């Protein structure tokens, strides 16, 4: 109920969030500060030797109803959902694909783009939710597509360019791959800071 939610917000408790976007949401909607404690993707342990130059993956649980808009503009591209798979199967697919696209709403730092980075598989996403926040997805501006009515016509040429020549996006997202590799250290630091703040408060 609304009354319960209001009582919860007023309680002297810590609010945590997984992203900078989440921190802003808690601050603007609830008027509270929140500590950040993101997770980190597991290190890859399954790898396919060769890339499929025409394979583009997407999250089958988010935004799949938008895929036909891209397929209409890129009918020759093989768009494949990641859905209903084991972790090993996801790893194999990410290592084989040429691109991962994220077209769903991102309330936090969704894992698939970061898991793709572990395989040096680049990402193009819609700037929605945390995808709009550079601090949550530092992919390069060219690869964060504005979520406007013409989003598909903006994203399709970027996808085509990446499939034709992945060298530019590979270089542009070197920082993102390094950033993902440092996620465990950020997690440990954030956990230490949170525990310290709880001890001080108590």
JSON list of C-alpha atoms in Angstrom, two decimals:
[
{"chain": "A", "resi": 1, "resn": "UNK", "atom": "CA", "xyz": [0.00, 0.00, 0.00]},
{"chain": "A", "resi": 2, "resn": "UNK", "atom": "CA", "xyz": [0.99, 3.64, -0.32]},
{"chain": "A", "resi": 3, "resn": "UNK", "atom": "CA", "xyz": [1.03, 4.04, 3.46]},
{"chain": "A", "resi": 4, "resn": "UNK", "atom": "CA", "xyz": [3.40, 1.08, 3.86]},
{"chain": "A", "resi": 5, "resn": "UNK", "atom": "CA", "xyz": [5.71, 2.48, 1.18]},
{"chain": "A", "resi": 6, "resn": "UNK", "atom": "CA", "xyz": [5.75, 5.87, 2.87]},
{"chain": "A", "resi": 7, "resn": "UNK", "atom": "CA", "xyz": [6.57, 4.30, 6.26]},
{"chain": "A", "resi": 8, "resn": "UNK", "atom": "CA", "xyz": [9.38, 2.30, 4.66]},
{"chain": "A", "resi": 9, "resn": "UNK", "atom": "CA", "xyz": [10.93, 5.39, 3.09]},
{"chain": "A", "resi": 10, "resn": "UNK", "atom": "CA", "xyz": [10.88, 7.19, 6.44]},
{"chain": "A", "resi": 11, "resn": "UNK", "atom": "CA", "xyz": [12.59, 4.32, 8.29]},
{"chain": "A", "resi": 12, "resn": "UNK", "atom": "CA", "xyz": [16.21, 4.68, 9.36]},
{"chain": "A", "resi": 13, "resn": "UNK", "atom": "CA", "xyz": [17.50, 2.04, 6.96]},
{"chain": "A", "resi": 14, "resn": "UNK", "atom": "CA", "xyz": [20.13, 1.89, 4.26]},
{"chain": "A", "resi": 15, "resn": "UNK", "atom": "CA", "xyz": [18.99, 2.06, 0.67]},
{"chain": "A", "resi": 16, "resn": "UNK", "atom": "CA", "xyz": [21.15, 0.21, -1.83]},
{"chain": "A", "resi": 17, "resn": "UNK", "atom": "CA", "xyz": [21.15, 0.22, -5.60]},
{"chain": "A", "resi": 18, "resn": "UNK", "atom": "CA", "xyz": [23.05, -1.54, -8.35]},
{"chain": "A", "resi": 19, "resn": "UNK", "atom": "CA", "xyz": [23.63, 1.46, -10.64]},
{"chain": "A", "resi": 20, "resn": "UNK", "atom": "CA", "xyz": [24.14, 5.21, -10.85]},
{"chain": "A", "resi": 21, "resn": "UNK", "atom": "CA", "xyz": [20.76, 5.33, -12.56]},
{"chain": "A", "resi": 22, "resn": "UNK", "atom": "CA", "xyz": [19.23, 3.59, -9.54]},
{"chain": "A", "resi": 23, "resn": "UNK", "atom": "CA", "xyz": [20.86, 6.08, -7.17]},
{"chain": "A", "resi": 24, "resn": "UNK", "atom": "CA", "xyz": [19.31, 8.95, -9.10]},
{"chain": "A", "resi": 25, "resn": "UNK", "atom": "CA", "xyz": [15.92, 7.23, -9.12]},
{"chain": "A", "resi": 26, "resn": "UNK", "atom": "CA", "xyz": [15.94, 6.71, -5.34]},
{"chain": "A", "resi": 27, "resn": "UNK", "atom": "CA", "xyz": [17.06, 10.29, -4.80]},
{"chain": "A", "resi": 28, "resn": "UNK", "atom": "CA", "xyz": [14.46, 11.91, -7.06]},
{"chain": "A", "resi": 29, "resn": "UNK", "atom": "CA", "xyz": [11.52, 9.59, -6.30]},
{"chain": "A", "resi": 30, "resn": "UNK", "atom": "CA", "xyz": [12.11, 8.86, -2.62]},
{"chain": "A", "resi": 31, "resn": "UNK", "atom": "CA", "xyz": [14.29, 11.74, -1.51]},
{"chain": "A", "resi": 32, "resn": "UNK", "atom": "CA", "xyz": [16.86, 9.36, -0.02]},
{"chain": "A", "resi": 33, "resn": "UNK", "atom": "CA", "xyz": [20.51, 8.64, -0.67]},
{"chain": "A", "resi": 34, "resn": "UNK", "atom": "CA", "xyz": [21.51, 5.12, -1.65]},
{"chain": "A", "resi": 35, "resn": "UNK", "atom": "CA", "xyz": [24.83, 3.31, -1.58]},
{"chain": "A", "resi": 36, "resn": "UNK", "atom": "CA", "xyz": [25.91, 1.53, -4.73]},
{"chain": "A", "resi": 37, "resn": "UNK", "atom": "CA", "xyz": [26.71, -2.18, -4.68]},
{"chain": "A", "resi": 38, "resn": "UNK", "atom": "CA", "xyz": [26.84, -3.55, -8.18]},
{"chain": "A", "resi": 39, "resn": "UNK", "atom": "CA", "xyz": [27.45, -7.17, -9.03]},
{"chain": "A", "resi": 40, "resn": "UNK", "atom": "CA", "xyz": [30.02, -8.52, -11.46]},
{"chain": "A", "resi": 41, "resn": "UNK", "atom": "CA", "xyz": [29.72, -11.05, -14.29]},
{"chain": "A", "resi": 42, "resn": "UNK", "atom": "CA", "xyz": [31.30, -14.44, -13.90]},
{"chain": "A", "resi": 43, "resn": "UNK", "atom": "CA", "xyz": [34.50, -14.93, -15.82]},
{"chain": "A", "resi": 44, "resn": "UNK", "atom": "CA", "xyz": [34.04, -16.81, -19.10]},
{"chain": "A", "resi": 45, "resn": "UNK", "atom": "CA", "xyz": [35.12, -20.42, -19.23]},
{"chain": "A", "resi": 46, "resn": "UNK", "atom": "CA", "xyz": [33.54, -21.58, -22.48]},
{"chain": "A", "resi": 47, "resn": "UNK", "atom": "CA", "xyz": [34.70, -20.25, -25.80]},
{"chain": "A", "resi": 48, "resn": "UNK", "atom": "CA", "xyz": [33.97, -20.93, -29.47]},
{"chain": "A", "resi": 49, "resn": "UNK", "atom": "CA", "xyz": [36.90, -20.52, -31.81]},
{"chain": "A", "resi": 50, "resn": "UNK", "atom": "CA", "xyz": [35.20, -18.79, -34.75]},
{"chain": "A", "resi": 51, "resn": "UNK", "atom": "CA", "xyz": [32.86, -15.81, -35.07]},
{"chain": "A", "resi": 52, "resn": "UNK", "atom": "CA", "xyz": [29.67, -15.77, -37.07]},
{"chain": "A", "resi": 53, "resn": "UNK", "atom": "CA", "xyz": [29.94, -12.47, -39.00]},
{"chain": "A", "resi": 54, "resn": "UNK", "atom": "CA", "xyz": [26.17, -12.20, -39.33]},
{"chain": "A", "resi": 55, "resn": "UNK", "atom": "CA", "xyz": [25.03, -13.20, -35.82]},
{"chain": "A", "resi": 56, "resn": "UNK", "atom": "CA", "xyz": [23.48, -10.53, -33.59]},
{"chain": "A", "resi": 57, "resn": "UNK", "atom": "CA", "xyz": [22.22, -11.50, -30.14]},
{"chain": "A", "resi": 58, "resn": "UNK", "atom": "CA", "xyz": [19.59, -9.86, -27.97]},
{"chain": "A", "resi": 59, "resn": "UNK", "atom": "CA", "xyz": [17.98, -10.44, -24.59]},
{"chain": "A", "resi": 60, "resn": "UNK", "atom": "CA", "xyz": [14.91, -12.55, -25.28]},
{"chain": "A", "resi": 61, "resn": "UNK", "atom": "CA", "xyz": [13.33, -11.45, -22.00]},
{"chain": "A", "resi": 62, "resn": "UNK", "atom": "CA", "xyz": [13.50, -7.72, -22.72]},
{"chain": "A", "resi": 63, "resn": "UNK", "atom": "CA", "xyz": [12.30, -5.73, -25.69]},
{"chain": "A", "resi": 64, "resn": "UNK", "atom": "CA", "xyz": [11.91, -8.68, -28.06]},
{"chain": "A", "resi": 65, "resn": "UNK", "atom": "CA", "xyz": [8.80, -7.07, -29.52]},
{"chain": "A", "resi": 66, "resn": "UNK", "atom": "CA", "xyz": [11.12, -4.39, -30.94]},
{"chain": "A", "resi": 67, "resn": "UNK", "atom": "CA", "xyz": [13.29, -6.82, -32.89]},
{"chain": "A", "resi": 68, "resn": "UNK", "atom": "CA", "xyz": [10.93, -6.89, -35.92]},
{"chain": "A", "resi": 69, "resn": "UNK", "atom": "CA", "xyz": [11.64, -3.16, -36.38]},
{"chain": "A", "resi": 70, "resn": "UNK", "atom": "CA", "xyz": [15.32, -3.98, -36.84]},
{"chain": "A", "resi": 71, "resn": "UNK", "atom": "CA", "xyz": [14.67, -7.09, -38.92]},
{"chain": "A", "resi": 72, "resn": "UNK", "atom": "CA", "xyz": [12.63, -5.03, -41.37]},
{"chain": "A", "resi": 73, "resn": "UNK", "atom": "CA", "xyz": [15.67, -2.81, -41.95]},
{"chain": "A", "resi": 74, "resn": "UNK", "atom": "CA", "xyz": [18.25, -5.62, -41.79]},
{"chain": "A", "resi": 75, "resn": "UNK", "atom": "CA", "xyz": [16.48, -8.67, -43.29]},
{"chain": "A", "resi": 76, "resn": "UNK", "atom": "CA", "xyz": [19.73, -10.54, -43.95]},
{"chain": "A", "resi": 77, "resn": "UNK", "atom": "CA", "xyz": [20.98, -10.32, -40.36]},
{"chain": "A", "resi": 78, "resn": "UNK", "atom": "CA", "xyz": [20.54, -13.30, -38.05]},
{"chain": "A", "resi": 79, "resn": "UNK", "atom": "CA", "xyz": [18.98, -11.91, -34.85]},
{"chain": "A", "resi": 80, "resn": "UNK", "atom": "CA", "xyz": [18.97, -14.59, -32.14]},
{"chain": "A", "resi": 81, "resn": "UNK", "atom": "CA", "xyz": [17.49, -14.32, -28.62]},
{"chain": "A", "resi": 82, "resn": "UNK", "atom": "CA", "xyz": [19.37, -15.28, -25.49]},
{"chain": "A", "resi": 83, "resn": "UNK", "atom": "CA", "xyz": [16.66, -17.07, -23.55]},
{"chain": "A", "resi": 84, "resn": "UNK", "atom": "CA", "xyz": [16.12, -20.40, -21.82]},
{"chain": "A", "resi": 85, "resn": "UNK", "atom": "CA", "xyz": [19.81, -21.33, -21.93]},
{"chain": "A", "resi": 86, "resn": "UNK", "atom": "CA", "xyz": [22.35, -22.59, -19.44]},
{"chain": "A", "resi": 87, "resn": "UNK", "atom": "CA", "xyz": [25.23, -20.30, -18.52]},
{"chain": "A", "resi": 88, "resn": "UNK", "atom": "CA", "xyz": [27.60, -22.39, -20.65]},
{"chain": "A", "resi": 89, "resn": "UNK", "atom": "CA", "xyz": [25.27, -22.09, -23.64]},
{"chain": "A", "resi": 90, "resn": "UNK", "atom": "CA", "xyz": [25.09, -18.33, -23.19]},
{"chain": "A", "resi": 91, "resn": "UNK", "atom": "CA", "xyz": [28.89, -18.16, -23.02]},
{"chain": "A", "resi": 92, "resn": "UNK", "atom": "CA", "xyz": [29.28, -20.18, -26.20]},
{"chain": "A", "resi": 93, "resn": "UNK", "atom": "CA", "xyz": [26.80, -17.99, -28.03]},
{"chain": "A", "resi": 94, "resn": "UNK", "atom": "CA", "xyz": [28.37, -14.73, -26.83]},
{"chain": "A", "resi": 95, "resn": "UNK", "atom": "CA", "xyz": [31.80, -15.92, -27.93]},
{"chain": "A", "resi": 96, "resn": "UNK", "atom": "CA", "xyz": [30.45, -16.78, -31.40]},
{"chain": "A", "resi": 97, "resn": "UNK", "atom": "CA", "xyz": [28.37, -13.65, -32.05]},
{"chain": "A", "resi": 98, "resn": "UNK", "atom": "CA", "xyz": [29.58, -10.50, -33.76]},
{"chain": "A", "resi": 99, "resn": "UNK", "atom": "CA", "xyz": [27.35, -8.14, -31.77]},
{"chain": "A", "resi": 100, "resn": "UNK", "atom": "CA", "xyz": [25.01, -7.95, -28.80]},
{"chain": "A", "resi": 101, "resn": "UNK", "atom": "CA", "xyz": [22.15, -5.44, -28.93]},
{"chain": "A", "resi": 102, "resn": "UNK", "atom": "CA", "xyz": [20.21, -4.34, -25.87]},
{"chain": "A", "resi": 103, "resn": "UNK", "atom": "CA", "xyz": [16.83, -2.80, -26.70]},
{"chain": "A", "resi": 104, "resn": "UNK", "atom": "CA", "xyz": [15.01, -3.34, -23.41]},
{"chain": "A", "resi": 105, "resn": "UNK", "atom": "CA", "xyz": [14.61, -0.99, -20.47]},
{"chain": "A", "resi": 106, "resn": "UNK", "atom": "CA", "xyz": [17.57, -1.19, -18.09]},
{"chain": "A", "resi": 107, "resn": "UNK", "atom": "CA", "xyz": [16.75, -0.41, -14.45]},
{"chain": "A", "resi": 108, "resn": "UNK", "atom": "CA", "xyz": [20.32, -1.39, -13.57]},
{"chain": "A", "resi": 109, "resn": "UNK", "atom": "CA", "xyz": [23.56, -2.71, -15.02]},
{"chain": "A", "resi": 110, "resn": "UNK", "atom": "CA", "xyz": [22.18, -5.72, -16.82]},
{"chain": "A", "resi": 111, "resn": "UNK", "atom": "CA", "xyz": [24.66, -8.54, -17.05]},
{"chain": "A", "resi": 112, "resn": "UNK", "atom": "CA", "xyz": [24.53, -9.60, -20.71]},
{"chain": "A", "resi": 113, "resn": "UNK", "atom": "CA", "xyz": [26.33, -6.55, -22.09]},
{"chain": "A", "resi": 114, "resn": "UNK", "atom": "CA", "xyz": [29.05, -7.00, -19.50]},
{"chain": "A", "resi": 115, "resn": "UNK", "atom": "CA", "xyz": [29.27, -10.74, -20.09]},
{"chain": "A", "resi": 116, "resn": "UNK", "atom": "CA", "xyz": [29.57, -10.02, -23.82]},
{"chain": "A", "resi": 117, "resn": "UNK", "atom": "CA", "xyz": [32.51, -7.71, -23.06]},
{"chain": "A", "resi": 118, "resn": "UNK", "atom": "CA", "xyz": [34.33, -10.62, -21.43]},
{"chain": "A", "resi": 119, "resn": "UNK", "atom": "CA", "xyz": [34.29, -12.26, -24.86]},
{"chain": "A", "resi": 120, "resn": "UNK", "atom": "CA", "xyz": [35.24, -9.05, -26.67]},
{"chain": "A", "resi": 121, "resn": "UNK", "atom": "CA", "xyz": [31.79, -9.10, -28.24]},
{"chain": "A", "resi": 122, "resn": "UNK", "atom": "CA", "xyz": [30.72, -5.46, -28.68]},
{"chain": "A", "resi": 123, "resn": "UNK", "atom": "CA", "xyz": [27.39, -3.99, -27.60]},
{"chain": "A", "resi": 124, "resn": "UNK", "atom": "CA", "xyz": [24.99, -1.47, -29.10]},
{"chain": "A", "resi": 125, "resn": "UNK", "atom": "CA", "xyz": [22.12, -0.44, -26.86]},
{"chain": "A", "resi": 126, "resn": "UNK", "atom": "CA", "xyz": [19.15, 1.85, -26.57]},
{"chain": "A", "resi": 127, "resn": "UNK", "atom": "CA", "xyz": [19.73, 4.70, -24.12]},
{"chain": "A", "resi": 128, "resn": "UNK", "atom": "CA", "xyz": [16.95, 3.66, -21.76]},
{"chain": "A", "resi": 129, "resn": "UNK", "atom": "CA", "xyz": [17.18, 3.63, -17.97]},
{"chain": "A", "resi": 130, "resn": "UNK", "atom": "CA", "xyz": [20.72, 2.79, -16.92]},
{"chain": "A", "resi": 131, "resn": "UNK", "atom": "CA", "xyz": [21.58, 2.57, -20.62]},
{"chain": "A", "resi": 132, "resn": "UNK", "atom": "CA", "xyz": [21.19, 6.35, -20.70]},
{"chain": "A", "resi": 133, "resn": "UNK", "atom": "CA", "xyz": [23.81, 6.78, -17.96]},
{"chain": "A", "resi": 134, "resn": "UNK", "atom": "CA", "xyz": [27.42, 6.88, -19.09]},
{"chain": "A", "resi": 135, "resn": "UNK", "atom": "CA", "xyz": [28.65, 5.79, -15.66]},
{"chain": "A", "resi": 136, "resn": "UNK", "atom": "CA", "xyz": [26.67, 2.56, -15.96]},
{"chain": "A", "resi": 137, "resn": "UNK", "atom": "CA", "xyz": [27.45, 1.73, -19.60]},
{"chain": "A", "resi": 138, "resn": "UNK", "atom": "CA", "xyz": [30.56, 3.55, -20.90]},
{"chain": "A", "resi": 139, "resn": "UNK", "atom": "CA", "xyz": [30.28, 2.06, -24.39]},
{"chain": "A", "resi": 140, "resn": "UNK", "atom": "CA", "xyz": [30.95, 5.14, -26.48]},
{"chain": "A", "resi": 141, "resn": "UNK", "atom": "CA", "xyz": [28.27, 7.63, -27.53]},
{"chain": "A", "resi": 142, "resn": "UNK", "atom": "CA", "xyz": [27.94, 6.22, -31.02]},
{"chain": "A", "resi": 143, "resn": "UNK", "atom": "CA", "xyz": [26.80, 2.91, -29.59]},
{"chain": "A", "resi": 144, "resn": "UNK", "atom": "CA", "xyz": [24.18, 4.28, -27.18]},
{"chain": "A", "resi": 145, "resn": "UNK", "atom": "CA", "xyz": [21.22, 5.01, -29.45]},
{"chain": "A", "resi": 146, "resn": "UNK", "atom": "CA", "xyz": [18.66, 7.64, -28.33]},
{"chain": "A", "resi": 147, "resn": "UNK", "atom": "CA", "xyz": [15.28, 6.11, -27.56]},
{"chain": "A", "resi": 148, "resn": "UNK", "atom": "CA", "xyz": [13.24, 8.19, -29.99]},
{"chain": "A", "resi": 149, "resn": "UNK", "atom": "CA", "xyz": [10.49, 7.27, -32.42]},
{"chain": "A", "resi": 150, "resn": "UNK", "atom": "CA", "xyz": [13.11, 6.68, -35.12]},
{"chain": "A", "resi": 151, "resn": "UNK", "atom": "CA", "xyz": [15.41, 4.60, -32.90]},
{"chain": "A", "resi": 152, "resn": "UNK", "atom": "CA", "xyz": [15.44, 1.63, -35.31]},
{"chain": "A", "resi": 153, "resn": "UNK", "atom": "CA", "xyz": [16.50, 3.71, -38.30]},
{"chain": "A", "resi": 154, "resn": "UNK", "atom": "CA", "xyz": [19.31, 5.12, -36.13]},
{"chain": "A", "resi": 155, "resn": "UNK", "atom": "CA", "xyz": [20.44, 1.77, -34.79]},
{"chain": "A", "resi": 156, "resn": "UNK", "atom": "CA", "xyz": [20.28, -0.25, -38.01]},
{"chain": "A", "resi": 157, "resn": "UNK", "atom": "CA", "xyz": [23.13, 1.62, -39.81]},
{"chain": "A", "resi": 158, "resn": "UNK", "atom": "CA", "xyz": [25.32, 1.24, -36.71]},
{"chain": "A", "resi": 159, "resn": "UNK", "atom": "CA", "xyz": [24.66, -2.51, -36.65]},
{"chain": "A", "resi": 160, "resn": "UNK", "atom": "CA", "xyz": [25.41, -2.75, -40.37]},
{"chain": "A", "resi": 161, "resn": "UNK", "atom": "CA", "xyz": [28.66, -0.84, -39.94]},
{"chain": "A", "resi": 162, "resn": "UNK", "atom": "CA", "xyz": [29.77, -3.08, -37.07]},
{"chain": "A", "resi": 163, "resn": "UNK", "atom": "CA", "xyz": [29.03, -6.26, -39.02]},
{"chain": "A", "resi": 164, "resn": "UNK", "atom": "CA", "xyz": [30.84, -4.96, -42.10]},
{"chain": "A", "resi": 165, "resn": "UNK", "atom": "CA", "xyz": [33.90, -3.84, -40.14]},
{"chain": "A", "resi": 166, "resn": "UNK", "atom": "CA", "xyz": [34.11, -4.45, -36.37]},
{"chain": "A", "resi": 167, "resn": "UNK", "atom": "CA", "xyz": [37.50, -2.79, -35.98]},
{"chain": "A", "resi": 168, "resn": "UNK", "atom": "CA", "xyz": [36.14, 0.64, -35.00]},
{"chain": "A", "resi": 169, "resn": "UNK", "atom": "CA", "xyz": [33.75, -0.58, -32.30]},
{"chain": "A", "resi": 170, "resn": "UNK", "atom": "CA", "xyz": [36.36, -3.00, -30.98]},
{"chain": "A", "resi": 171, "resn": "UNK", "atom": "CA", "xyz": [38.77, -0.13, -30.45]},
{"chain": "A", "resi": 172, "resn": "UNK", "atom": "CA", "xyz": [36.07, 2.22, -29.11]},
{"chain": "A", "resi": 173, "resn": "UNK", "atom": "CA", "xyz": [34.91, -0.30, -26.50]},
{"chain": "A", "resi": 174, "resn": "UNK", "atom": "CA", "xyz": [38.36, -1.20, -25.20]},
{"chain": "A", "resi": 175, "resn": "UNK", "atom": "CA", "xyz": [37.66, 1.08, -22.21]},
{"chain": "A", "resi": 176, "resn": "UNK", "atom": "CA", "xyz": [34.35, -0.69, -21.59]},
{"chain": "A", "resi": 177, "resn": "UNK", "atom": "CA", "xyz": [36.03, -4.10, -21.58]},
{"chain": "A", "resi": 178, "resn": "UNK", "atom": "CA", "xyz": [38.64, -2.87, -19.11]},
{"chain": "A", "resi": 179, "resn": "UNK", "atom": "CA", "xyz": [35.89, -1.29, -16.99]},
{"chain": "A", "resi": 180, "resn": "UNK", "atom": "CA", "xyz": [34.04, -4.62, -16.88]},
{"chain": "A", "resi": 181, "resn": "UNK", "atom": "CA", "xyz": [37.22, -6.46, -15.88]},
{"chain": "A", "resi": 182, "resn": "UNK", "atom": "CA", "xyz": [37.47, -4.13, -12.85]},
{"chain": "A", "resi": 183, "resn": "UNK", "atom": "CA", "xyz": [33.94, -4.86, -11.63]},
{"chain": "A", "resi": 184, "resn": "UNK", "atom": "CA", "xyz": [35.06, -7.38, -8.96]},
{"chain": "A", "resi": 185, "resn": "UNK", "atom": "CA", "xyz": [37.40, -4.81, -7.39]},
{"chain": "A", "resi": 186, "resn": "UNK", "atom": "CA", "xyz": [34.62, -2.17, -7.40]},
{"chain": "A", "resi": 187, "resn": "UNK", "atom": "CA", "xyz": [32.28, -4.67, -5.77]},
{"chain": "A", "resi": 188, "resn": "UNK", "atom": "CA", "xyz": [34.76, -5.48, -3.00]},
{"chain": "A", "resi": 189, "resn": "UNK", "atom": "CA", "xyz": [35.46, -1.81, -2.34]},
{"chain": "A", "resi": 190, "resn": "UNK", "atom": "CA", "xyz": [31.75, -0.96, -2.23]},
{"chain": "A", "resi": 191, "resn": "UNK", "atom": "CA", "xyz": [31.07, -3.88, 0.14]},
{"chain": "A", "resi": 192, "resn": "UNK", "atom": "CA", "xyz": [33.87, -2.74, 2.47]},
{"chain": "A", "resi": 193, "resn": "UNK", "atom": "CA", "xyz": [32.51, 0.83, 2.47]},
{"chain": "A", "resi": 194, "resn": "UNK", "atom": "CA", "xyz": [28.96, -0.34, 3.15]},
{"chain": "A", "resi": 195, "resn": "UNK", "atom": "CA", "xyz": [30.01, -2.58, 6.05]},
{"chain": "A", "resi": 196, "resn": "UNK", "atom": "CA", "xyz": [32.07, 0.25, 7.50]},
{"chain": "A", "resi": 197, "resn": "UNK", "atom": "CA", "xyz": [29.10, 2.64, 7.28]},
{"chain": "A", "resi": 198, "resn": "UNK", "atom": "CA", "xyz": [26.82, 0.11, 8.99]},
{"chain": "A", "resi": 199, "resn": "UNK", "atom": "CA", "xyz": [29.33, -0.41, 11.83]},
{"chain": "A", "resi": 200, "resn": "UNK", "atom": "CA", "xyz": [29.69, 3.34, 12.32]},
{"chain": "A", "resi": 201, "resn": "UNK", "atom": "CA", "xyz": [25.92, 3.83, 12.37]},
{"chain": "A", "resi": 202, "resn": "UNK", "atom": "CA", "xyz": [25.42, 1.08, 14.92]}
]
